[in-house]
Coordinates of C-alpha atoms and ligand atoms in Angstrom, one line a residue:
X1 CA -9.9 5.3 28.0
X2 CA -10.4 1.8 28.3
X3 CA -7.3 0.3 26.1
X4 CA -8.2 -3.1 24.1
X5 CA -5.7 -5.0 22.7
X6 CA -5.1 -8.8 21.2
X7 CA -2.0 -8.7 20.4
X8 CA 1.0 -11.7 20.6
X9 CA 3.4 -10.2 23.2
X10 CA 3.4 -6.9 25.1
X11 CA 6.9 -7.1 26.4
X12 CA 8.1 -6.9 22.3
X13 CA 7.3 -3.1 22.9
X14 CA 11.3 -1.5 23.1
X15 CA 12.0 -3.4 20.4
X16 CA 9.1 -1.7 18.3
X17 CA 9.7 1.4 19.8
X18 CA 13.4 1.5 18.7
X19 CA 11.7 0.9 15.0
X20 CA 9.4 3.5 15.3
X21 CA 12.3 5.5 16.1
X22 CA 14.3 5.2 13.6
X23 CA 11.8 6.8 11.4
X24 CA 10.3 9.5 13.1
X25 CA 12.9 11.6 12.4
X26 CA 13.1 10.7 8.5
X27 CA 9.3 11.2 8.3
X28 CA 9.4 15.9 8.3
X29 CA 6.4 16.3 6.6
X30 CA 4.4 14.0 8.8
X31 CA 6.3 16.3 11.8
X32 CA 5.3 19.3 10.8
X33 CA 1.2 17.9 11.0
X34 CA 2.1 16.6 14.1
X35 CA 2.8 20.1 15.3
X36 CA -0.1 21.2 13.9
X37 CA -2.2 18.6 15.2
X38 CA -1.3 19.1 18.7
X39 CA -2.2 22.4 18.8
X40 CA -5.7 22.5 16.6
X41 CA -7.1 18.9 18.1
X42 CA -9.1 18.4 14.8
X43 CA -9.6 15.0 16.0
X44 CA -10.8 15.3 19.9
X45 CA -13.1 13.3 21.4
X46 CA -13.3 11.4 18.2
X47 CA -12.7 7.4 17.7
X48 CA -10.3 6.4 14.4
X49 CA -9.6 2.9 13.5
X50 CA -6.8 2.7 10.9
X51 CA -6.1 -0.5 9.1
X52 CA -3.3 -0.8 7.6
X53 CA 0.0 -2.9 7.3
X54 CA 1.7 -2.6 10.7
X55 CA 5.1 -1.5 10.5
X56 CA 6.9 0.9 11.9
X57 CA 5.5 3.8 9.5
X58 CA 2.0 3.4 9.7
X59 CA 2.7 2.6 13.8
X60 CA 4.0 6.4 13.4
X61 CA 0.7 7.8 11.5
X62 CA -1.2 6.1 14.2
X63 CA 0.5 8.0 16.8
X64 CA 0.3 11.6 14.7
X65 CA -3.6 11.0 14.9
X66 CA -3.6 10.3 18.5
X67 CA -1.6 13.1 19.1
X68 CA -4.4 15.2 17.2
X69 CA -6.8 14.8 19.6
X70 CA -7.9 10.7 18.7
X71 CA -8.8 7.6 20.6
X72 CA -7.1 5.1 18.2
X73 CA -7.2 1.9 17.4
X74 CA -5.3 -0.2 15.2
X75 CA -5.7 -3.2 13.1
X76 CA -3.8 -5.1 10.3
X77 CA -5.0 -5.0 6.2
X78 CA -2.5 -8.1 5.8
X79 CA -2.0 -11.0 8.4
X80 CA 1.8 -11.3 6.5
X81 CA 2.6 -7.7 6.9
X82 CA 1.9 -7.0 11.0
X83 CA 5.3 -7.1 13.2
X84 CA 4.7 -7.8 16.8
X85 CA 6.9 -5.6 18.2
X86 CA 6.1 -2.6 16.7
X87 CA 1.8 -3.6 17.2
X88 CA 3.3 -4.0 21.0
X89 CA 4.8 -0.5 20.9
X90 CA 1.2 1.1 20.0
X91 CA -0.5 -0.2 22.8
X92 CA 2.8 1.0 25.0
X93 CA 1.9 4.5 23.7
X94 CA -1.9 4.0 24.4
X95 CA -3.1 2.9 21.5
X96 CA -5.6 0.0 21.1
X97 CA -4.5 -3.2 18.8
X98 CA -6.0 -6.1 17.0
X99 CA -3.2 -8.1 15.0
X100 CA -0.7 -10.4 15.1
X101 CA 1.8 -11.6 12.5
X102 CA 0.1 -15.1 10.4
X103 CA -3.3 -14.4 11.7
X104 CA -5.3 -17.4 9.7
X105 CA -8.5 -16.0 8.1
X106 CA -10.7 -16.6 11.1
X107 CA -8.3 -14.6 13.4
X108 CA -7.7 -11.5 10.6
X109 CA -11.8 -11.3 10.7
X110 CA -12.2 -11.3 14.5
X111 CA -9.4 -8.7 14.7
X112 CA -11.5 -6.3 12.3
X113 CA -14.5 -6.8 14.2
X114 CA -12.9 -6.5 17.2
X115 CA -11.8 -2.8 16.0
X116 CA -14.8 -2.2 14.8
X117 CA -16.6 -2.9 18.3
X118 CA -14.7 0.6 19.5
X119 CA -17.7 2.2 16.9
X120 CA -15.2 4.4 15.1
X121 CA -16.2 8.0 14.1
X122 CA -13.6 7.8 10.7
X123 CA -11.6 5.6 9.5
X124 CA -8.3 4.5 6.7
X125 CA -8.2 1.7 5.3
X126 CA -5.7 0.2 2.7
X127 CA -7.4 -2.3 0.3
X128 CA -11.2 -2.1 1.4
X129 CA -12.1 -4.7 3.8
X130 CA -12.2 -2.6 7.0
X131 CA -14.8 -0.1 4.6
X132 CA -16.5 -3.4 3.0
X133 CA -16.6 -5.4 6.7
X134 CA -18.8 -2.5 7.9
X135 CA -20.9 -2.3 5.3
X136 CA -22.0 -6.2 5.2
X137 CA -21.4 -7.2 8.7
X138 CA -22.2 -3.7 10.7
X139 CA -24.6 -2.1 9.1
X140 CA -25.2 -0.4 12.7
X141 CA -22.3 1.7 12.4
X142 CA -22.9 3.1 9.3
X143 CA -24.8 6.0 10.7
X144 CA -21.5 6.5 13.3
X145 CA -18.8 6.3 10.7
X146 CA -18.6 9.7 9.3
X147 CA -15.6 8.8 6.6
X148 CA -12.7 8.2 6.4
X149 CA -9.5 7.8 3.4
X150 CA -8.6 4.6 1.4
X151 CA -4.6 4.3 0.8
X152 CA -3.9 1.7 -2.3
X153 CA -5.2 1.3 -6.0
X154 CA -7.3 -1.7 -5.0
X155 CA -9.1 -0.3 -2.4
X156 CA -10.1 2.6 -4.6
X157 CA -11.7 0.9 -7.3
X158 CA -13.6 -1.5 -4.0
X159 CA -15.1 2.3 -3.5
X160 CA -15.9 3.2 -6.8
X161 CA -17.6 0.0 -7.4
X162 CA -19.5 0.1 -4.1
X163 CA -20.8 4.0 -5.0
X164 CA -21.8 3.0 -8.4
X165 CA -24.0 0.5 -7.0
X166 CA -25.0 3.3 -4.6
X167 CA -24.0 1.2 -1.7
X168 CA -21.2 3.4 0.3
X169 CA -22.7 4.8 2.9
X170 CA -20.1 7.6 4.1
X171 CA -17.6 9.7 2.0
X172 CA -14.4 8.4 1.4
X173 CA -11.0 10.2 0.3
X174 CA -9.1 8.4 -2.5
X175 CA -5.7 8.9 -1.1
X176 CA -3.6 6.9 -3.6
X177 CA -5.1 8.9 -6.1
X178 CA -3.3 11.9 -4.8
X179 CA 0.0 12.9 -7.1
X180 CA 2.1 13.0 -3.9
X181 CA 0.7 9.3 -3.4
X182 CA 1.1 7.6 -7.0
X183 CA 4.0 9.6 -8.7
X184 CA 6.3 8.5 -5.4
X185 CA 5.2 5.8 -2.8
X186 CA 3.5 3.6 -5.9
X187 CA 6.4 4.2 -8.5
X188 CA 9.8 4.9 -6.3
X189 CA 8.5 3.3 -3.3
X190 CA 7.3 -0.2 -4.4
X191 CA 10.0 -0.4 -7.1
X192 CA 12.6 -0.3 -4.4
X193 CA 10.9 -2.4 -1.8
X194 CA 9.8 -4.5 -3.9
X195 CA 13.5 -5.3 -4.4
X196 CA 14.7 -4.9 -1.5
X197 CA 12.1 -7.8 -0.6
X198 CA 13.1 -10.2 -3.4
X199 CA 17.1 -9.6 -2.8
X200 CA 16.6 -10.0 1.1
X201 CA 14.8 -13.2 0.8
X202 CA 16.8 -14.9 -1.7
X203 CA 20.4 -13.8 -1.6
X204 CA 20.5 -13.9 -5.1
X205 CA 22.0 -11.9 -8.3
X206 CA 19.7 -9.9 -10.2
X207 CA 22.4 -8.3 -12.9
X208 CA 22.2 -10.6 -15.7
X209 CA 18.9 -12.3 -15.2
X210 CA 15.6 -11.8 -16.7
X211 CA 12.8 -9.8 -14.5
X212 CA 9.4 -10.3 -16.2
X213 CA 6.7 -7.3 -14.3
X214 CA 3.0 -8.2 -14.9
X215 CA 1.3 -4.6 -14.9
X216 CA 2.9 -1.4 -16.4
X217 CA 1.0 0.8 -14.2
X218 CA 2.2 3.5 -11.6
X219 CA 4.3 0.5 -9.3
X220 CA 4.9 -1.6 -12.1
X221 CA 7.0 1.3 -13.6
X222 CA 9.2 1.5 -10.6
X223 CA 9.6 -2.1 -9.8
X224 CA 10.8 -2.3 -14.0
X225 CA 12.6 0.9 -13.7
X226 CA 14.5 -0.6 -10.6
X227 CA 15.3 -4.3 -12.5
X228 CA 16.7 -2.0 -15.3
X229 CA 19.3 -0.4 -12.7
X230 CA 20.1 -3.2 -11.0
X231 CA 21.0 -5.0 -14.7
X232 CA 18.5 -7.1 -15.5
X233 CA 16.7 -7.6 -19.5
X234 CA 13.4 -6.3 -18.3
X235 CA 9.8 -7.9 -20.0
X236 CA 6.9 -6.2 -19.4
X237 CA 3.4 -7.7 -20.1
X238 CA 0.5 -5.7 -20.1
X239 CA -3.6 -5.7 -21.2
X240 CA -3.3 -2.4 -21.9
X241 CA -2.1 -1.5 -25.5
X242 CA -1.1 2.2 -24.1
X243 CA 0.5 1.4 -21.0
X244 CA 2.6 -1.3 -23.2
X245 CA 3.7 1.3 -25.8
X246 CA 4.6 2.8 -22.9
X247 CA 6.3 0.3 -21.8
X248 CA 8.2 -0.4 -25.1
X249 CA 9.2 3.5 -25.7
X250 CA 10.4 3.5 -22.1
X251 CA 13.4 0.3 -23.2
X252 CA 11.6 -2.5 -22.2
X253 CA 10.5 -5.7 -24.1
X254 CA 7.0 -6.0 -24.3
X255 CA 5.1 -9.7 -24.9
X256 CA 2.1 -11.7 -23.6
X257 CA 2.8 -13.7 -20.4
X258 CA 2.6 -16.9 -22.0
X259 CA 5.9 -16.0 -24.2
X260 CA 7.6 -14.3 -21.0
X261 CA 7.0 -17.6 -19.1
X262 CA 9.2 -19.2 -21.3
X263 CA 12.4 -16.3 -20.2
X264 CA 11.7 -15.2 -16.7
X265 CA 14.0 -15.7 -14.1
X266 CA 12.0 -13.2 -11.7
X267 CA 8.6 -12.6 -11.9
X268 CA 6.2 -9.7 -10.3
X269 CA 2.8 -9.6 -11.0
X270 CA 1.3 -6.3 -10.1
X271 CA -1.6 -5.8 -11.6
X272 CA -4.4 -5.7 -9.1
X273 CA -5.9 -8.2 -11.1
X274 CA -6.6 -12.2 -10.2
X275 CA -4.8 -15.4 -11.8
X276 CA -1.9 -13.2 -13.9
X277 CA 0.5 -16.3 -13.8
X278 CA -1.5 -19.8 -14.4
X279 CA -0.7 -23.1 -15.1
X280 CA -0.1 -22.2 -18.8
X281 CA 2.6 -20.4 -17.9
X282 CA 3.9 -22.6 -14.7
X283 CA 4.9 -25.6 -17.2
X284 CA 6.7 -23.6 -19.6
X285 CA 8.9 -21.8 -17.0
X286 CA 12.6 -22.4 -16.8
X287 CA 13.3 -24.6 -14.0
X288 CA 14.6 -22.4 -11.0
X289 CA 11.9 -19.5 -11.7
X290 CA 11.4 -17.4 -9.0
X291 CA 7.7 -15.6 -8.5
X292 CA 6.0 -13.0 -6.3
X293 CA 3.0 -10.8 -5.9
X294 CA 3.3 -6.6 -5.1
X295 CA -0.3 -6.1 -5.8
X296 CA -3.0 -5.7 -3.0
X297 CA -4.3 -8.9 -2.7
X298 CA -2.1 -12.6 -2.7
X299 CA -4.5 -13.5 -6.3
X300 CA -2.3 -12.8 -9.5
X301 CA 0.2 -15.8 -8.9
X302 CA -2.3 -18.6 -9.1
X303 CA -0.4 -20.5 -6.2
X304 CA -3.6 -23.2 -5.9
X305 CA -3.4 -24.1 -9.3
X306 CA 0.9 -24.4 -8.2
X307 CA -0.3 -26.6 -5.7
X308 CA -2.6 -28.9 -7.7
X309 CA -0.3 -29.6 -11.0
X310 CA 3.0 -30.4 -8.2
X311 CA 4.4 -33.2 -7.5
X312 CA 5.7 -31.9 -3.9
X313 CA 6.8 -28.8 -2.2
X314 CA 8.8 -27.9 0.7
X315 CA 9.8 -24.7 2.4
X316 CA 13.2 -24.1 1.0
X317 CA 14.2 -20.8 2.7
X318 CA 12.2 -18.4 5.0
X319 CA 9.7 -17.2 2.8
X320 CA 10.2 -19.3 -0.2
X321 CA 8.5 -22.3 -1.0
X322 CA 9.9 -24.2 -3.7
X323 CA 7.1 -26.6 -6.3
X324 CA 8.3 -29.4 -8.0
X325 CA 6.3 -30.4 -11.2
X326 CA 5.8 -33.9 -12.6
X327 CA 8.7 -33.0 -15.1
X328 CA 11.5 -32.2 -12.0
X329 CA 11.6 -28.9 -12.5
X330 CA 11.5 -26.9 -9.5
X331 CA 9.2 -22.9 -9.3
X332 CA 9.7 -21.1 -6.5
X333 CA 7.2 -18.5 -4.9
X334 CA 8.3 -15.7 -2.2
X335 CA 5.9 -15.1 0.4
X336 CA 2.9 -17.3 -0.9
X337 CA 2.3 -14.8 -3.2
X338 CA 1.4 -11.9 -0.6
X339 CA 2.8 -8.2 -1.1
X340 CA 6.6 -9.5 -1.1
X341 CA 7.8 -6.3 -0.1
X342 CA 5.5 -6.0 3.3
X343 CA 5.6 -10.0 3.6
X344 CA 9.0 -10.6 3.3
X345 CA 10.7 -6.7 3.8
X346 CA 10.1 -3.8 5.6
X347 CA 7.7 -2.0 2.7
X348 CA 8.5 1.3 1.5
X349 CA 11.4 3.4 2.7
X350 CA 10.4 6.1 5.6
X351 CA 11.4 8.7 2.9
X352 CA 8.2 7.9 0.4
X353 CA 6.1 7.2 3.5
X354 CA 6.0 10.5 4.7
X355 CA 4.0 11.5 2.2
X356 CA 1.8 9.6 1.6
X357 CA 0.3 9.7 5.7
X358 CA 0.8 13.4 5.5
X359 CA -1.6 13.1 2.8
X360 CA -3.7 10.3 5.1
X361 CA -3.7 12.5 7.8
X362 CA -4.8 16.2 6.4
X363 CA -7.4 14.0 3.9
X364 CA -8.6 12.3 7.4
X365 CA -8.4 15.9 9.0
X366 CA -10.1 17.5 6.2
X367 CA -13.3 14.8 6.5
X368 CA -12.9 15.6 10.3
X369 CA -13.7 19.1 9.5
X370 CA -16.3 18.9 6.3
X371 CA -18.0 15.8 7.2
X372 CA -21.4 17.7 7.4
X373 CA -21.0 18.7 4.1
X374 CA -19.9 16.0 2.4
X375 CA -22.2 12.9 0.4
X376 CA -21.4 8.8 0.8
X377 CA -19.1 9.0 -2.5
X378 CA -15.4 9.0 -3.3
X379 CA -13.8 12.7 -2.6
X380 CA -10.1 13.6 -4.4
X381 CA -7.0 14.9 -2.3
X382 CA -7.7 18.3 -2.7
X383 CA -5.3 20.4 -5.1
X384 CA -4.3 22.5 -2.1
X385 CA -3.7 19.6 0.6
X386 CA -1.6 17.6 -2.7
X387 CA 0.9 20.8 -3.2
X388 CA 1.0 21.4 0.7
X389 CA 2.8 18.3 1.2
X390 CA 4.8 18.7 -1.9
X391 CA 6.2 22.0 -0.5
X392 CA 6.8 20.9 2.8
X393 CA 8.6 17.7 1.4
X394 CA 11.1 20.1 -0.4
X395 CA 11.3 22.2 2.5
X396 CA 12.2 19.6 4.7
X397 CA 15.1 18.4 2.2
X398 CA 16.4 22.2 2.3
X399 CA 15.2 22.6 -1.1
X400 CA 12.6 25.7 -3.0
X401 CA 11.8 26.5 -6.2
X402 CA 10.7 29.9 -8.2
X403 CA 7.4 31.2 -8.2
X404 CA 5.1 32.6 -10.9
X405 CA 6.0 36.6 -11.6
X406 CA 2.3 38.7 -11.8
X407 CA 3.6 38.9 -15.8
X408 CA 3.9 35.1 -15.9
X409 CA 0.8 34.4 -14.1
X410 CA -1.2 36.9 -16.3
X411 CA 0.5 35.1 -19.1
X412 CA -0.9 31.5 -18.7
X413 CA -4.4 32.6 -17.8
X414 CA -4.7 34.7 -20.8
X415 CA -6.2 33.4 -24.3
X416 CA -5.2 36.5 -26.7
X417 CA -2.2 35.8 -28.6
X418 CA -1.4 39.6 -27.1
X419 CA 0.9 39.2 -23.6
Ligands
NAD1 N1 3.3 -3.5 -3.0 C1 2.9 -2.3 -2.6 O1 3.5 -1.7 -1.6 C2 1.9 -1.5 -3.3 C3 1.9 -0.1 -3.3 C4 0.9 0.6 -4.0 C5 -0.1 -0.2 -4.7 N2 -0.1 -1.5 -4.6 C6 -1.1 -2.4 -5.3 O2 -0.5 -2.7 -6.6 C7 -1.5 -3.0 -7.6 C8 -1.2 -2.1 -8.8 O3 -1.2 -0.7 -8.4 P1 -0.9 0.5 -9.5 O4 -1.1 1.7 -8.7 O5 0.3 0.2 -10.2 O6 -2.2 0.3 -10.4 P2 -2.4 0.8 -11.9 O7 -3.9 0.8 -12.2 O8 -1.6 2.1 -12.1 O9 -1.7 -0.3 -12.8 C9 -2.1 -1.7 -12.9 C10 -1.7 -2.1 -14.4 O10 -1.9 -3.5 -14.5 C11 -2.4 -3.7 -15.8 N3 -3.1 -5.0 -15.8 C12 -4.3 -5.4 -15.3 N4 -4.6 -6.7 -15.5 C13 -3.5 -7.2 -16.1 C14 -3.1 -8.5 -16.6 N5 -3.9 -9.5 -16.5 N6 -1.9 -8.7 -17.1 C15 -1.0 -7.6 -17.3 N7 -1.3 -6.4 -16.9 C16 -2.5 -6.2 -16.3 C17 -3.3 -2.6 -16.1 O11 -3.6 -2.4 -17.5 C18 -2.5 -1.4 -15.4 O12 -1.7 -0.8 -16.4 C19 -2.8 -2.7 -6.8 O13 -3.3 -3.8 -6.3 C20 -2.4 -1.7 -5.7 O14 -3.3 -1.7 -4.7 C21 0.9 -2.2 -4.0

């Protein structure tokens, strides 16, 4: 194989090795396909680009895929999230890359195309633009992509929006929508990370303060759940009248954002949704307010409408930049209001991330296999592929539970009131 790569620095490879390392062994479930892989091949002969954030994880998964058979290539779904070491590392092991950490807009474009010049057979993707750039800017690979699986919440509705206007062209697996993705890299995984981000970057307390989380959905229920045990008063704010009696029976304060910008000393918008945090809600915040974005895309803190009501602003730490308004009062936002635990941490602990690419890789293995048979639409985790990795998570942590008797089993499938 001819290996491409345009990446920043190749000699940052042991460095990004070591990182890879360091997970590999916390990532059992994602072994055990491995092992699998390498002896069935479901993938040989065949091309995958994956695009995701490029960290030492997903570096991993790239290398499970290769080592079932794949010519690989890499790109990144963020130009915050890519480290340079670890992108260096992949092409070390023989796998081609396209990113670099800041990649302006131009540079994060030509990097996707430059992926998707290796004319993939399947694909993932994490947030839809490596599944949208080929459907508006190579329509001639459309009949060479056979599918492929989309990893986050955002990306998932992109799909179901592009196959209810009957425009998705190959079948696509809705990882995130798999229990073993939601229940435990959304919830436990961005609620620490998340965190673990903000704490990192800041050095500050968080017992005491006031965390306000835009969006009471599967991650904004850890990232809550996790300002709860670190001591802060937790406000949620939510469109949703179910998720915010949710919200309310779970402990927290519930209020609009507009009353919550008032309190806040942290705030995290993760909504998936645009402009969450406005203007409205800049000039009644408490001077010193910190903000930041977990959702997909860097559009629920309304950081250009930041920009045009401030008076100045100045880079006031790595990865904070602080606003001063007409008033004197200084806002603060981490990461420009990208994913602040990719963009400013590490992302989700190895742990939670080695289920969620076992499910990437048997939902990719299981296209591999059914692609014939499958229409252009968005496809479930299967039931049997979701439990797999549930079981071989517990295994892997020592750990088994009972099973249904034949009485018991008989029991729940029957509808007479007679056992
Ligand atoms: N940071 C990460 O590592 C990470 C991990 C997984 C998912 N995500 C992303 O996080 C976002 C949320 O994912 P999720 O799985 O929690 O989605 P979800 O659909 O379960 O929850 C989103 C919630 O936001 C609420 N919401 C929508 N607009 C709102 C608004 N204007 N104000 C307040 N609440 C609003 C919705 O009612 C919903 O309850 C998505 O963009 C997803 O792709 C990020």
């Amino acid at each position: 194989m001819d290996l491409k790569f345009t990446i920043r620095d190749l000699s940052l490879a042991s460095e990004g090795q070591r990182k890879i390392d360091w997970v590999i062994p916390r990532m059992q479930v994602l072994n055990s396909i491995r092992n699998e892989f390498e002896k069935q091949l479901p993938f040989a002969g065949k091309k995958v680009v994956i695009c995701l954030h490029l960290e030492a994880k997903t570096a991993y998964l790239a290398q499970v895929i290769k080592a079932g058979g794949a010519e690989v290539t890499v790109v990144a779904s963020n130009p915050l999230s890519t480290q340079d070491d670890v992108v260096a590392a992949l092409v070390q092991s023989g796998i081609g890359a396209h990113a670099w950490y800041n990649a302006t807009e131009e540079e994060y474009s030509s990097h996707l195309q430059l992926a998707l010049d290796t004319e993939p057979d399947f694909i993932i993707d994490d947030g839809g633009d490596l599944v949208s750039t080929i459907h508006t800017t190579r329509p001639e690979l459309l009949q060479k992509v056979k599918g492929g699986a989309e990893e986050t919440t955002t990306g998932v509705l992109r799909l179901h929006s592009m196959a209810r206007d009957g425009v998705l062209k190959f079948p696509m697996v809705a990882v995130n929508d798999a229990q073993c993705k939601y229940l435990f890299d959304n919830r436990y995984g961005t609620g620490q990370s998340v965190w673990d981000g903000i704490m990192r970057t800041t050095n500050l307390v968080v017992a005491g303060k006031t965390a306000v989380v835009a969006g009471y959905g599967w991650c904004g229920k850890g990232v809550a759940l996790r300002a709860k045990g670190l001591g802060a008063r937790v406000i949620i704010c939510e469109i949703n009248p179910i998720k915010a009696n949710e919200a309310l029976m779970d402990g927290f304060e519930v209020m609009p954002m507009v009353e919550a910008a008032k309190h806040g000393d942290f705030f995290i918008t993760v909504t998936g949704n645009m402009n969450v945090i406005n203007k409205e809600h800049f000039i009644v915040m408490k001077s010193g307010a910190i903000m930041c974005n977990a959702g997909h895309f860097d559009i629920e803190v309304n950081v250009a409408q930041l920009k045009e009501i401030s008076v100045s602003e100045r880079t006031a730490r790595t990865n904070i930049t602080e606003y001063t308004l007409p008033n004197g009062q200084n806002l603060y936002v981490l990461a420009d209001g990208r994913l602040v635990n990719l963009a400013a941490g590490d992302g989700h602990p190895a742990e939670v991330m080695d289920m969620t690419f076992a499910l990437q890789a048997l939902s990719l293995e299981y296209i591999a296999l059914n692609y014939e048979e499958l229409e252009p639409k968005v496809y479930q985790v299967n039931t049997e592929i979701d439990e797999k990795v549930a079981m071989l998570k517990l295994q892997s942590l020592g750990l088994s539970i009972d099973k249904l008797t034949e009485e018991q089993a008989a029991y729940l499938g029957s509808w007479s009131s007679e056992a």
